[in-house]
mmCIF file of C-alpha atoms in Angstrom:
data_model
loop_
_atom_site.group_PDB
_atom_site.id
_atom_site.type_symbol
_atom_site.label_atom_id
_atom_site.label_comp_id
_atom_site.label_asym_id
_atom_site.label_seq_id
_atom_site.Cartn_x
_atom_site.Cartn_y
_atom_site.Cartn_z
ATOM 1 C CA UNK A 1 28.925 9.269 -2.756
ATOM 2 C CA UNK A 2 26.243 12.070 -1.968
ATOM 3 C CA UNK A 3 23.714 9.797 -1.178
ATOM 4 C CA UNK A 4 25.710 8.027 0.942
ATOM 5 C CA UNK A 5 26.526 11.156 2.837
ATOM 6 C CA UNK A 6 22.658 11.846 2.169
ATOM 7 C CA UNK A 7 21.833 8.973 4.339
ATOM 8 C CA UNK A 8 24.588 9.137 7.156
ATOM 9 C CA UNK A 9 23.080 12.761 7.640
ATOM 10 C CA UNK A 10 20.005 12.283 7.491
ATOM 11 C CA UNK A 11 20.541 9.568 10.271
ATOM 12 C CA UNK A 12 22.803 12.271 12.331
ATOM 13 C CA UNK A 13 19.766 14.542 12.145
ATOM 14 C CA UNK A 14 17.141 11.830 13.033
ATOM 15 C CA UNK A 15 19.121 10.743 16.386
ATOM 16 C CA UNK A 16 19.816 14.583 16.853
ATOM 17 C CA UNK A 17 16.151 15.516 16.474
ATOM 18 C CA UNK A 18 14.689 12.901 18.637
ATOM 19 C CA UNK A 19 16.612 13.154 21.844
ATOM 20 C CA UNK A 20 17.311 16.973 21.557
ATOM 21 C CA UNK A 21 13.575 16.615 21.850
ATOM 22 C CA UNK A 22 12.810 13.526 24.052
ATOM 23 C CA UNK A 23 15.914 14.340 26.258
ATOM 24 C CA UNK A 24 16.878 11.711 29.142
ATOM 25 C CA UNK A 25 13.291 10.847 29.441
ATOM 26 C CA UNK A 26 13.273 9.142 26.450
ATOM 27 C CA UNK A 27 14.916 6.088 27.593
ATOM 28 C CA UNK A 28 12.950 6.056 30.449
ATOM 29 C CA UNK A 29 9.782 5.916 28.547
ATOM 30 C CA UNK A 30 10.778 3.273 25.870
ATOM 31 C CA UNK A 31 12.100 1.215 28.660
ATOM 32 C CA UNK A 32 8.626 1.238 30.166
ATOM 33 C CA UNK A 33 6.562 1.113 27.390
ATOM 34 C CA UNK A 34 4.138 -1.688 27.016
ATOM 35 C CA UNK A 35 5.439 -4.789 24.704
ATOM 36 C CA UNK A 36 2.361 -5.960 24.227
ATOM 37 C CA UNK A 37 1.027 -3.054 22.076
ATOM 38 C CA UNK A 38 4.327 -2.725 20.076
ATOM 39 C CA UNK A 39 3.929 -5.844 19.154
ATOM 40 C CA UNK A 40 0.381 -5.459 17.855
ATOM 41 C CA UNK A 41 2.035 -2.356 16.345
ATOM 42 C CA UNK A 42 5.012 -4.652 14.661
ATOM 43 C CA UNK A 43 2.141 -6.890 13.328
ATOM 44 C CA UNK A 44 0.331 -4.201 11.721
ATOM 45 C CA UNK A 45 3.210 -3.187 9.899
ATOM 46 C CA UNK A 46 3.795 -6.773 8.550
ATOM 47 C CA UNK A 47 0.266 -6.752 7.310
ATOM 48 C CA UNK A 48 0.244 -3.643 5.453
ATOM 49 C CA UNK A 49 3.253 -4.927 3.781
ATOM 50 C CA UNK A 50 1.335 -8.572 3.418
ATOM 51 C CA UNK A 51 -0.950 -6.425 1.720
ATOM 52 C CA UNK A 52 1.231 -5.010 -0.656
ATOM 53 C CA UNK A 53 2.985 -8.093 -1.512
ATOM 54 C CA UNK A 54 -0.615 -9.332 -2.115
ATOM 55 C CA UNK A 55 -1.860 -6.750 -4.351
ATOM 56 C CA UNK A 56 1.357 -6.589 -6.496
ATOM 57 C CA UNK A 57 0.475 -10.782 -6.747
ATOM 58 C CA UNK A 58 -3.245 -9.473 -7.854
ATOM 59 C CA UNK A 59 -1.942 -7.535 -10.766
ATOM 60 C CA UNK A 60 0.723 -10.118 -11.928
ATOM 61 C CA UNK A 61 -2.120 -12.591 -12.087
ATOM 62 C CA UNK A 62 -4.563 -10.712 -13.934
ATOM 63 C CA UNK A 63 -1.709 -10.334 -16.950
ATOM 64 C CA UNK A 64 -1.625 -14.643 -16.209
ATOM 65 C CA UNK A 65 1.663 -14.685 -14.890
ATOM 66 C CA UNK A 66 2.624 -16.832 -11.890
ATOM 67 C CA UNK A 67 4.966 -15.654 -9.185
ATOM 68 C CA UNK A 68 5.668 -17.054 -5.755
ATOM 69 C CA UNK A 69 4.279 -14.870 -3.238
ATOM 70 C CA UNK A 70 7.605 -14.865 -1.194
ATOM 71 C CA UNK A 71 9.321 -13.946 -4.851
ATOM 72 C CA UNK A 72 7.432 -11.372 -4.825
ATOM 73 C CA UNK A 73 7.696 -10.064 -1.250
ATOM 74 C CA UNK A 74 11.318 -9.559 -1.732
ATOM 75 C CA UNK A 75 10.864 -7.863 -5.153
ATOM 76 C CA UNK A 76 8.165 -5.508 -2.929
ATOM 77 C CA UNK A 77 10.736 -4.819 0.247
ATOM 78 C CA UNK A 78 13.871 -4.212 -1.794
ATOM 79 C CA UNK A 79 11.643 -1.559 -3.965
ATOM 80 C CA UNK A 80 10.196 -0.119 -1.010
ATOM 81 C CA UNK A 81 13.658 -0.109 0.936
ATOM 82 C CA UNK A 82 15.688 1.762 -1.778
ATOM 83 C CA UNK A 83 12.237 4.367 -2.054
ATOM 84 C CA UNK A 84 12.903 4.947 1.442
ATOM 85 C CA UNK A 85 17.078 5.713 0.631
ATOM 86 C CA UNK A 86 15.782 8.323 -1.982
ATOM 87 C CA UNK A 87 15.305 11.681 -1.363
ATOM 88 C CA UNK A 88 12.107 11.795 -3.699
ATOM 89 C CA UNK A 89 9.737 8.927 -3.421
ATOM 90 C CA UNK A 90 9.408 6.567 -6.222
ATOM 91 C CA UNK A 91 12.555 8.061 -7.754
ATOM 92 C CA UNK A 92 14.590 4.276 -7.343
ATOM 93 C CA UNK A 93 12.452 2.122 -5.975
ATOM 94 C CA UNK A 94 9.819 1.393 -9.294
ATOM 95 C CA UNK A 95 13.156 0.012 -11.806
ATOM 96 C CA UNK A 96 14.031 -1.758 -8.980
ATOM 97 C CA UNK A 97 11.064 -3.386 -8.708
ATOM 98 C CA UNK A 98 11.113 -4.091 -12.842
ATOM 99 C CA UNK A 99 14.447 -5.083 -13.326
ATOM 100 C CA UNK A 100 13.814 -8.049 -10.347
ATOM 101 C CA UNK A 101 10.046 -8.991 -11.961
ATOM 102 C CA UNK A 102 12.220 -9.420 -15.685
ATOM 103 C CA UNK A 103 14.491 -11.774 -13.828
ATOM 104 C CA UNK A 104 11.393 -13.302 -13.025
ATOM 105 C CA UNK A 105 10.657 -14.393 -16.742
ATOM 106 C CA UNK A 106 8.014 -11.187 -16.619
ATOM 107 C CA UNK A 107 8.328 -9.415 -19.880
ATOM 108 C CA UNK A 108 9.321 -5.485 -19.255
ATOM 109 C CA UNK A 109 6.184 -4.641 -21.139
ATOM 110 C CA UNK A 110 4.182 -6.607 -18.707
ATOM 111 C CA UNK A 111 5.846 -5.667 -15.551
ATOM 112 C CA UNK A 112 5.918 -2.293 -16.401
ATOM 113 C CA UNK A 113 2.234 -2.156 -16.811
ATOM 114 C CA UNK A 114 1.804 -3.639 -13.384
ATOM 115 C CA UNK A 115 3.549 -1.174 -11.997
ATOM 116 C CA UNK A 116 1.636 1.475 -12.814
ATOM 117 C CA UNK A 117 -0.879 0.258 -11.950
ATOM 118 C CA UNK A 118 0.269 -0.660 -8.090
ATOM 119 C CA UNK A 119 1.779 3.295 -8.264
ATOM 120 C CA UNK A 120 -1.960 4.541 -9.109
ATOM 121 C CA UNK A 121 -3.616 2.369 -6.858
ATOM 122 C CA UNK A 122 -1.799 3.848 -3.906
ATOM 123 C CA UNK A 123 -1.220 7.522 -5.208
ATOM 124 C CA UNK A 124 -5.037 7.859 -5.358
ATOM 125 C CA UNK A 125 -5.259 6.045 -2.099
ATOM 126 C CA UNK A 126 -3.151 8.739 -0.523
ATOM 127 C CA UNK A 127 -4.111 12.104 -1.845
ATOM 128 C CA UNK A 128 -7.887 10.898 -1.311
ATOM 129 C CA UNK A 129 -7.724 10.139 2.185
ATOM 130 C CA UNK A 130 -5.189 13.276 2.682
ATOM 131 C CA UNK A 131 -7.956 15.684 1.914
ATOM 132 C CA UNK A 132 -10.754 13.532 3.316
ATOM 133 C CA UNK A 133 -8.860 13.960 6.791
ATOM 134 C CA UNK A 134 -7.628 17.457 5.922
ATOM 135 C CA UNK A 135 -11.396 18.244 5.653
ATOM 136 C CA UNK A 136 -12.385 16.335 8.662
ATOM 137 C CA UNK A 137 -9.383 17.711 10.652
ATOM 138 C CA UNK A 138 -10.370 21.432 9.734
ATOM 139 C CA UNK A 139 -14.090 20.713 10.274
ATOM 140 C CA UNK A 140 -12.916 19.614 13.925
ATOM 141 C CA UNK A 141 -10.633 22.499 14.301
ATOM 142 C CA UNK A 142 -7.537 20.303 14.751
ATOM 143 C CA UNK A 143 -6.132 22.249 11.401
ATOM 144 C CA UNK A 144 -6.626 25.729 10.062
ATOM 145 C CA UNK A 145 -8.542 26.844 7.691
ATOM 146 C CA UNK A 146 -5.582 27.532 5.471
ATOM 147 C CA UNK A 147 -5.115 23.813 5.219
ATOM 148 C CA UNK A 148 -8.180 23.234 3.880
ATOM 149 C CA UNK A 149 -8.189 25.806 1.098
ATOM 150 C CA UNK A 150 -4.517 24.582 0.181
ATOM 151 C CA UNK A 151 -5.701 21.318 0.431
ATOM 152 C CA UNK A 152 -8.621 21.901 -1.943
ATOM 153 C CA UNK A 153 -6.464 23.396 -4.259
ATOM 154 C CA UNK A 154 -4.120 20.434 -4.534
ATOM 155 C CA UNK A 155 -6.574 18.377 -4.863
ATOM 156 C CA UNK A 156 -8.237 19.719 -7.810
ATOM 157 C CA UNK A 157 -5.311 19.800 -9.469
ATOM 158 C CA UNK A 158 -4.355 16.523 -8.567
ATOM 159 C CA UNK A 159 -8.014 14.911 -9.649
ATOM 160 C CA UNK A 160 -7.491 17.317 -13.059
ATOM 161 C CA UNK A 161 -4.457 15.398 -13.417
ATOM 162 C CA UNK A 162 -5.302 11.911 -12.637
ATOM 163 C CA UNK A 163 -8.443 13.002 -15.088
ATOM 164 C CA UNK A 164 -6.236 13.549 -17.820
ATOM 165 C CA UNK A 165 -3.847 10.437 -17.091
ATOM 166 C CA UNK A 166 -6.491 8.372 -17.336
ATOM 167 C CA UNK A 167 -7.783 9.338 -20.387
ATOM 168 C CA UNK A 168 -4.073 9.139 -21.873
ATOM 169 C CA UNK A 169 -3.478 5.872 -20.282
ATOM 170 C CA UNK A 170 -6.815 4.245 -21.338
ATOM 171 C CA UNK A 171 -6.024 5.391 -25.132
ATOM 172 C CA UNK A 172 -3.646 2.623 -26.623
ATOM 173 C CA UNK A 173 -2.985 5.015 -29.727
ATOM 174 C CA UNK A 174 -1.782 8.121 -27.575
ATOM 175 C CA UNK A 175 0.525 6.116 -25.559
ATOM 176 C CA UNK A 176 2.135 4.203 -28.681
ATOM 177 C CA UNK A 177 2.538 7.464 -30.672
ATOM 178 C CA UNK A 178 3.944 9.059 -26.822
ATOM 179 C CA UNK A 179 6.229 5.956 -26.446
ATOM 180 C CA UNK A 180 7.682 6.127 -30.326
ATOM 181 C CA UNK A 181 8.541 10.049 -29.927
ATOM 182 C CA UNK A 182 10.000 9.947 -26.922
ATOM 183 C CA UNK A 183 11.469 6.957 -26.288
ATOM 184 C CA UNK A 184 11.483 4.121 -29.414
ATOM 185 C CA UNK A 185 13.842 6.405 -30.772
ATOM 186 C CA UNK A 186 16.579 5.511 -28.683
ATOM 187 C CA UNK A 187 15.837 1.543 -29.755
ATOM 188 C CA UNK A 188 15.862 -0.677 -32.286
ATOM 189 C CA UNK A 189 12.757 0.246 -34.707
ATOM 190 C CA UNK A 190 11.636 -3.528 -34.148
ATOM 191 C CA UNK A 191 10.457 -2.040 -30.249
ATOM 192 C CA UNK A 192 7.328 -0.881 -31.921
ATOM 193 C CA UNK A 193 6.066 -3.781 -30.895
ATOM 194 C CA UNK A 194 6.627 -3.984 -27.132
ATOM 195 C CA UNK A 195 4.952 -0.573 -26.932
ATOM 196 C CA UNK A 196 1.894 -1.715 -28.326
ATOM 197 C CA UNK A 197 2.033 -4.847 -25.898
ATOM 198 C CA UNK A 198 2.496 -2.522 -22.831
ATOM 199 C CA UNK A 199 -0.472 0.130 -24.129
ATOM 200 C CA UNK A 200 -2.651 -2.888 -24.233
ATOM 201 C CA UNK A 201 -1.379 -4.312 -21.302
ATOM 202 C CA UNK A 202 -2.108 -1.062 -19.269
ATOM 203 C CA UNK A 203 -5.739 -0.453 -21.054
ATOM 204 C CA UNK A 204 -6.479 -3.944 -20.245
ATOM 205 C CA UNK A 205 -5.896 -4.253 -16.164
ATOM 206 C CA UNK A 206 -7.436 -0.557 -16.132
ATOM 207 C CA UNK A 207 -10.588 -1.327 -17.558
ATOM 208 C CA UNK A 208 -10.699 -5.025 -15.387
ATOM 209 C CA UNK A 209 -13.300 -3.465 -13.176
ATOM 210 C CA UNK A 210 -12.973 -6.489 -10.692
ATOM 211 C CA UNK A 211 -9.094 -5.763 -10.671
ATOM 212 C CA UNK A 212 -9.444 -2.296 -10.136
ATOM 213 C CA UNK A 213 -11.977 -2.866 -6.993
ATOM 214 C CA UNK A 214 -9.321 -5.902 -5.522
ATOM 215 C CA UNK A 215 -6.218 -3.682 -5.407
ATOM 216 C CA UNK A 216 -8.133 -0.289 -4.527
ATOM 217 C CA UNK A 217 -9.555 -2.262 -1.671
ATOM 218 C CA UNK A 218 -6.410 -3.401 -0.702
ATOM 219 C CA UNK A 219 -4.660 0.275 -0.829
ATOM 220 C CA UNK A 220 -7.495 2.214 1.390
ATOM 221 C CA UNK A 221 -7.552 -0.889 3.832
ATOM 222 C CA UNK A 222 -3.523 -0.097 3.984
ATOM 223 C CA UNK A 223 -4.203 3.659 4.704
ATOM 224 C CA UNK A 224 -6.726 2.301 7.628
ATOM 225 C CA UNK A 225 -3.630 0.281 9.085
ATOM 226 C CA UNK A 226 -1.020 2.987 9.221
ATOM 227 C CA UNK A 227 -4.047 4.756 11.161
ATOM 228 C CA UNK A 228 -4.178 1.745 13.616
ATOM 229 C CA UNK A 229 -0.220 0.927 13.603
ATOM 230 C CA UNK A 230 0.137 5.243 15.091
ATOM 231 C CA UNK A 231 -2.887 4.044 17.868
ATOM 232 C CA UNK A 232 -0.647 1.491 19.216
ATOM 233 C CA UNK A 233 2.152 3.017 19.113
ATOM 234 C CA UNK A 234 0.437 6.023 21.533
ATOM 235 C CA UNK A 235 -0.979 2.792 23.836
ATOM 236 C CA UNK A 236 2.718 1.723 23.725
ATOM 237 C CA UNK A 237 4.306 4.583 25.855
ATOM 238 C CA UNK A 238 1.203 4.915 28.009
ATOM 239 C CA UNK A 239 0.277 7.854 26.589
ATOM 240 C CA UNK A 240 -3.493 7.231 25.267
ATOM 241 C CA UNK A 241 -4.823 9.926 22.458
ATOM 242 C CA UNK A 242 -8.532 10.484 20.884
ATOM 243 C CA UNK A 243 -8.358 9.071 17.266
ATOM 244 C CA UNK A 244 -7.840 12.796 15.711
ATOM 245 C CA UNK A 245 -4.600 13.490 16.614
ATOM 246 C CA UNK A 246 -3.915 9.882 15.098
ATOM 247 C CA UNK A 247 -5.171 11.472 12.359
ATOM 248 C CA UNK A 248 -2.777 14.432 12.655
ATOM 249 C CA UNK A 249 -0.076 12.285 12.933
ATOM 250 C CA UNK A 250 -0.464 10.680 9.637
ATOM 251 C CA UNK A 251 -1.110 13.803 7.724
ATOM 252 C CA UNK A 252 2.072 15.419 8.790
ATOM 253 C CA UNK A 253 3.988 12.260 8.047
ATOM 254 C CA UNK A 254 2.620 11.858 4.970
ATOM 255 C CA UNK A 255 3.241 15.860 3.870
ATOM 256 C CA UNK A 256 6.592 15.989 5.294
ATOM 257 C CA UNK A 257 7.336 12.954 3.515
ATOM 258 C CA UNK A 258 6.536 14.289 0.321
ATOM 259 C CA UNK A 259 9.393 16.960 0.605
ATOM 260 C CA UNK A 260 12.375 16.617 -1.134
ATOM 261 C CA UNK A 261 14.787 16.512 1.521
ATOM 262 C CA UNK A 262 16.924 13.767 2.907
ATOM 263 C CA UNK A 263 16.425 9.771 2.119
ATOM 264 C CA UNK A 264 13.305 9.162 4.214
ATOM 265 C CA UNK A 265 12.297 12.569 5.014
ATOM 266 C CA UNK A 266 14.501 12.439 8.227
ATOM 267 C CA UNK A 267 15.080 15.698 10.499
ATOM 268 C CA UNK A 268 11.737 17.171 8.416
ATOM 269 C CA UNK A 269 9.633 14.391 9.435
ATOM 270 C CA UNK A 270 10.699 14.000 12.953
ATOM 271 C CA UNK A 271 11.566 17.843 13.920
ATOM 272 C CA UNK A 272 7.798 18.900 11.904
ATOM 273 C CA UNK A 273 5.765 16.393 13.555
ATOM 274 C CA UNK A 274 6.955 16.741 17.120
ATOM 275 C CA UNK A 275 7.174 20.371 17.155
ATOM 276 C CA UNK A 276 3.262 20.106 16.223
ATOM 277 C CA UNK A 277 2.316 17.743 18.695
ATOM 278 C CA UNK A 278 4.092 19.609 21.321
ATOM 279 C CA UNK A 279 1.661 22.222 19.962
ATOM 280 C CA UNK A 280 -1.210 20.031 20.653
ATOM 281 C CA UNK A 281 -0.309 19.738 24.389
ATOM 282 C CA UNK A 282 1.653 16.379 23.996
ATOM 283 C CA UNK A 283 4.883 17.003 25.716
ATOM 284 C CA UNK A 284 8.152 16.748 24.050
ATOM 285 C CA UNK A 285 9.727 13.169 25.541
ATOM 286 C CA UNK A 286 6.471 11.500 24.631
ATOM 287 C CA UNK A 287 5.976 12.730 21.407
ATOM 288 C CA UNK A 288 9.933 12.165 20.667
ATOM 289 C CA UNK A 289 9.183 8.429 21.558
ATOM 290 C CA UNK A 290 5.972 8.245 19.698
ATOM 291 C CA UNK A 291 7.901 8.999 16.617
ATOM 292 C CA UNK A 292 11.228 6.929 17.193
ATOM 293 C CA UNK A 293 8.880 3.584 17.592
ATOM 294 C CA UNK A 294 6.329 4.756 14.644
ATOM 295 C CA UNK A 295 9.126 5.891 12.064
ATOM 296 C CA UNK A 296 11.540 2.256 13.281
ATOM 297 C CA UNK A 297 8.254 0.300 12.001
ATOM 298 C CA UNK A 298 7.678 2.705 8.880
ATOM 299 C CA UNK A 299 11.126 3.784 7.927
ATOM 300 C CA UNK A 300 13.836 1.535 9.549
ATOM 301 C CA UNK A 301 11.765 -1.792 9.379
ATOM 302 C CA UNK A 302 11.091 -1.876 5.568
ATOM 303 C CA UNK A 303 14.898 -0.340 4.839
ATOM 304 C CA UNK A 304 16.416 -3.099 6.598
ATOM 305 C CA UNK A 305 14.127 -6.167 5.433
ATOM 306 C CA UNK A 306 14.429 -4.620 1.617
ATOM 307 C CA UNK A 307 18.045 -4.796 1.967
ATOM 308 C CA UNK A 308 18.163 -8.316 3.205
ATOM 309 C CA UNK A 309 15.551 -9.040 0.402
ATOM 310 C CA UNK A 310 17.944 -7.108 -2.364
ATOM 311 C CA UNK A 311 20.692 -9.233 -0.814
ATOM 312 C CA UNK A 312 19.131 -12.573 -1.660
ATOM 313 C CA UNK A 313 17.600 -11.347 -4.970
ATOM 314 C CA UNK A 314 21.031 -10.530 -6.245
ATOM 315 C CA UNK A 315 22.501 -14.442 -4.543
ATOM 316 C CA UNK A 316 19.867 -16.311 -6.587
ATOM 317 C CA UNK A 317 20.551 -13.754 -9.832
ATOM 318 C CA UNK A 318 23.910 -14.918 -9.819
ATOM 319 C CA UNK A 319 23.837 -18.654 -8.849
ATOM 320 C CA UNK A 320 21.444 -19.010 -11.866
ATOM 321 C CA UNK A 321 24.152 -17.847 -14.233
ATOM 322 C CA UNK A 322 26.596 -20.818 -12.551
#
């Protein structure tokens, strides 16, 4: 019940935020925005989540287990859609994501692995190219100062974490002895073994170095996307910008995101970004229409096709029991 009222709020707040901001100008920009660039836009999007479906394939195949591609695109949007639903990311989206690839005849040990994997590949992905533009950004002036020092500081912490996860991850006896303590205790004792299957498993598509280059590829090339799929969306509503406050764009969305707040971030997001772009000279309408079209393809887009993918999931779940 609360995150139903979670969501119908946080959608409240999103309308609220974007025409207190874009006003009756709004309309009269989407309406004559160019269709042509929204659609490159919309395509971009697609591909980025092409490329997650394809990466996801990557890792299922390296632990030689076969899954449809399209099996595995719904498994991908329905994860990604109820992520989006959650206040914190990754809090509901990852056992969605197992439970569907064990339907699948992919043992939890195996799936599980894979998942952590994809989740690494992209959190590194993220914070690295956060404080590579953070540093670029503050070099250019476009930032502060102050967001370079906090964003050293997170980062160290975050690489002395990673550091130490990897290390934990790579050792098969840490892991088993971690899983027995904490969680083999609530299971039969005969579980011993699926936690030496999964500590393998995850040492295993670590240490595959061609693996590891394939689906870290994949998640920077992503990261390059979202900058391109924010371009169009500026070319859209005819207002052109130089590639740095693209840049801008995409570090606010991503550090607003992070917040625990309301499914998606909405309100933050939208009411955080636009106040700073206003800031940066682009006025309110525009940047209130920037964000509606951007946050449709990034937010909206994947909720809706995840829950049309969940839907279908769940149909061919229960015809298989008939």
């Amino acid at each position: 019940m609360n995150k139903v009222f979670g969501i119908i709020l946080g959608i409240f707040l999103f309308f609220g935020v974007i025409f207190f901001f874009g006003g009756k100008q709004l309309i009269n920009i989407l309406s004559n925005s160019n269709l042509g660039y929204f659609f490159i836009a919309l395509l971009t999007q697609f591909f980025i989540i092409f490329l997650y479906v394809a990466r996801l394939k990557i890792i299922i195949s390296a632990q030689k287990y076969k899954l449809r591609f399209f099996r595995i695109f719904k498994i991908l949007v329905s994860g990604m859609a109820i992520n989006q639903l959650t206040p914190i990311i990754k809090a509901g989206g990852e056992p969605v994501k197992l439970y569907y690839l064990a339907k699948s005849n992919i043992p939890a040990t195996k799936s599980s692995a894979s998942i952590v994997v994809e989740i690494t590949s992209e959190l590194i992905s993220f914070y690295v190219t956060l404080f590579l533009l953070i540093i670029f950004l503050s070099v250019t002036k476009y930032l502060t100062a102050k967001f370079l020092y906090i964003g050293t500081i997170i980062f160290c912490f975050v690489i002395i974490g990673f550091f130490f996860a990897f290390r934990f991850m790579l050792d098969k006896d840490k892991i088993e002895k971690f899983i027995e303590k904490y969680v083999l205790r609530f299971f039969k004792a005969n579980a011993k073994i699926s936690s030496k299957i999964f500590s393998s498993s995850l040492r295993n598509l670590f240490l595959n170095k061609s693996l590891c280059i394939k689906i870290f590829s994949i998640s920077f090339l992503c990261r390059l996307l979202e900058f391109f799929r924010i371009y169009f969306i500026f070319l859209a509503i005819n207002f052109p910008v130089p590639i740095t406050l693209v840049l801008v764009v995409w570090v606010l969305e991503v550090l607003f995101s992070t917040v625990p707040w309301l499914p998606g971030g909405l309100g933050l997001v939208e009411g955080g970004i636009i106040s700073t772009l206003i800031i940066f000279g682009i006025p309110a309408p525009f940047s209130s229409s920037m964000l509606l079209l951007d946050r449709f393809l990034s937010l909206w887009l994947i909720v809706i096709i995840g829950l049309i993918g969940f839907y279908f999931l769940n149909k061919e779940i229960k015809s298989s029991y008939r």
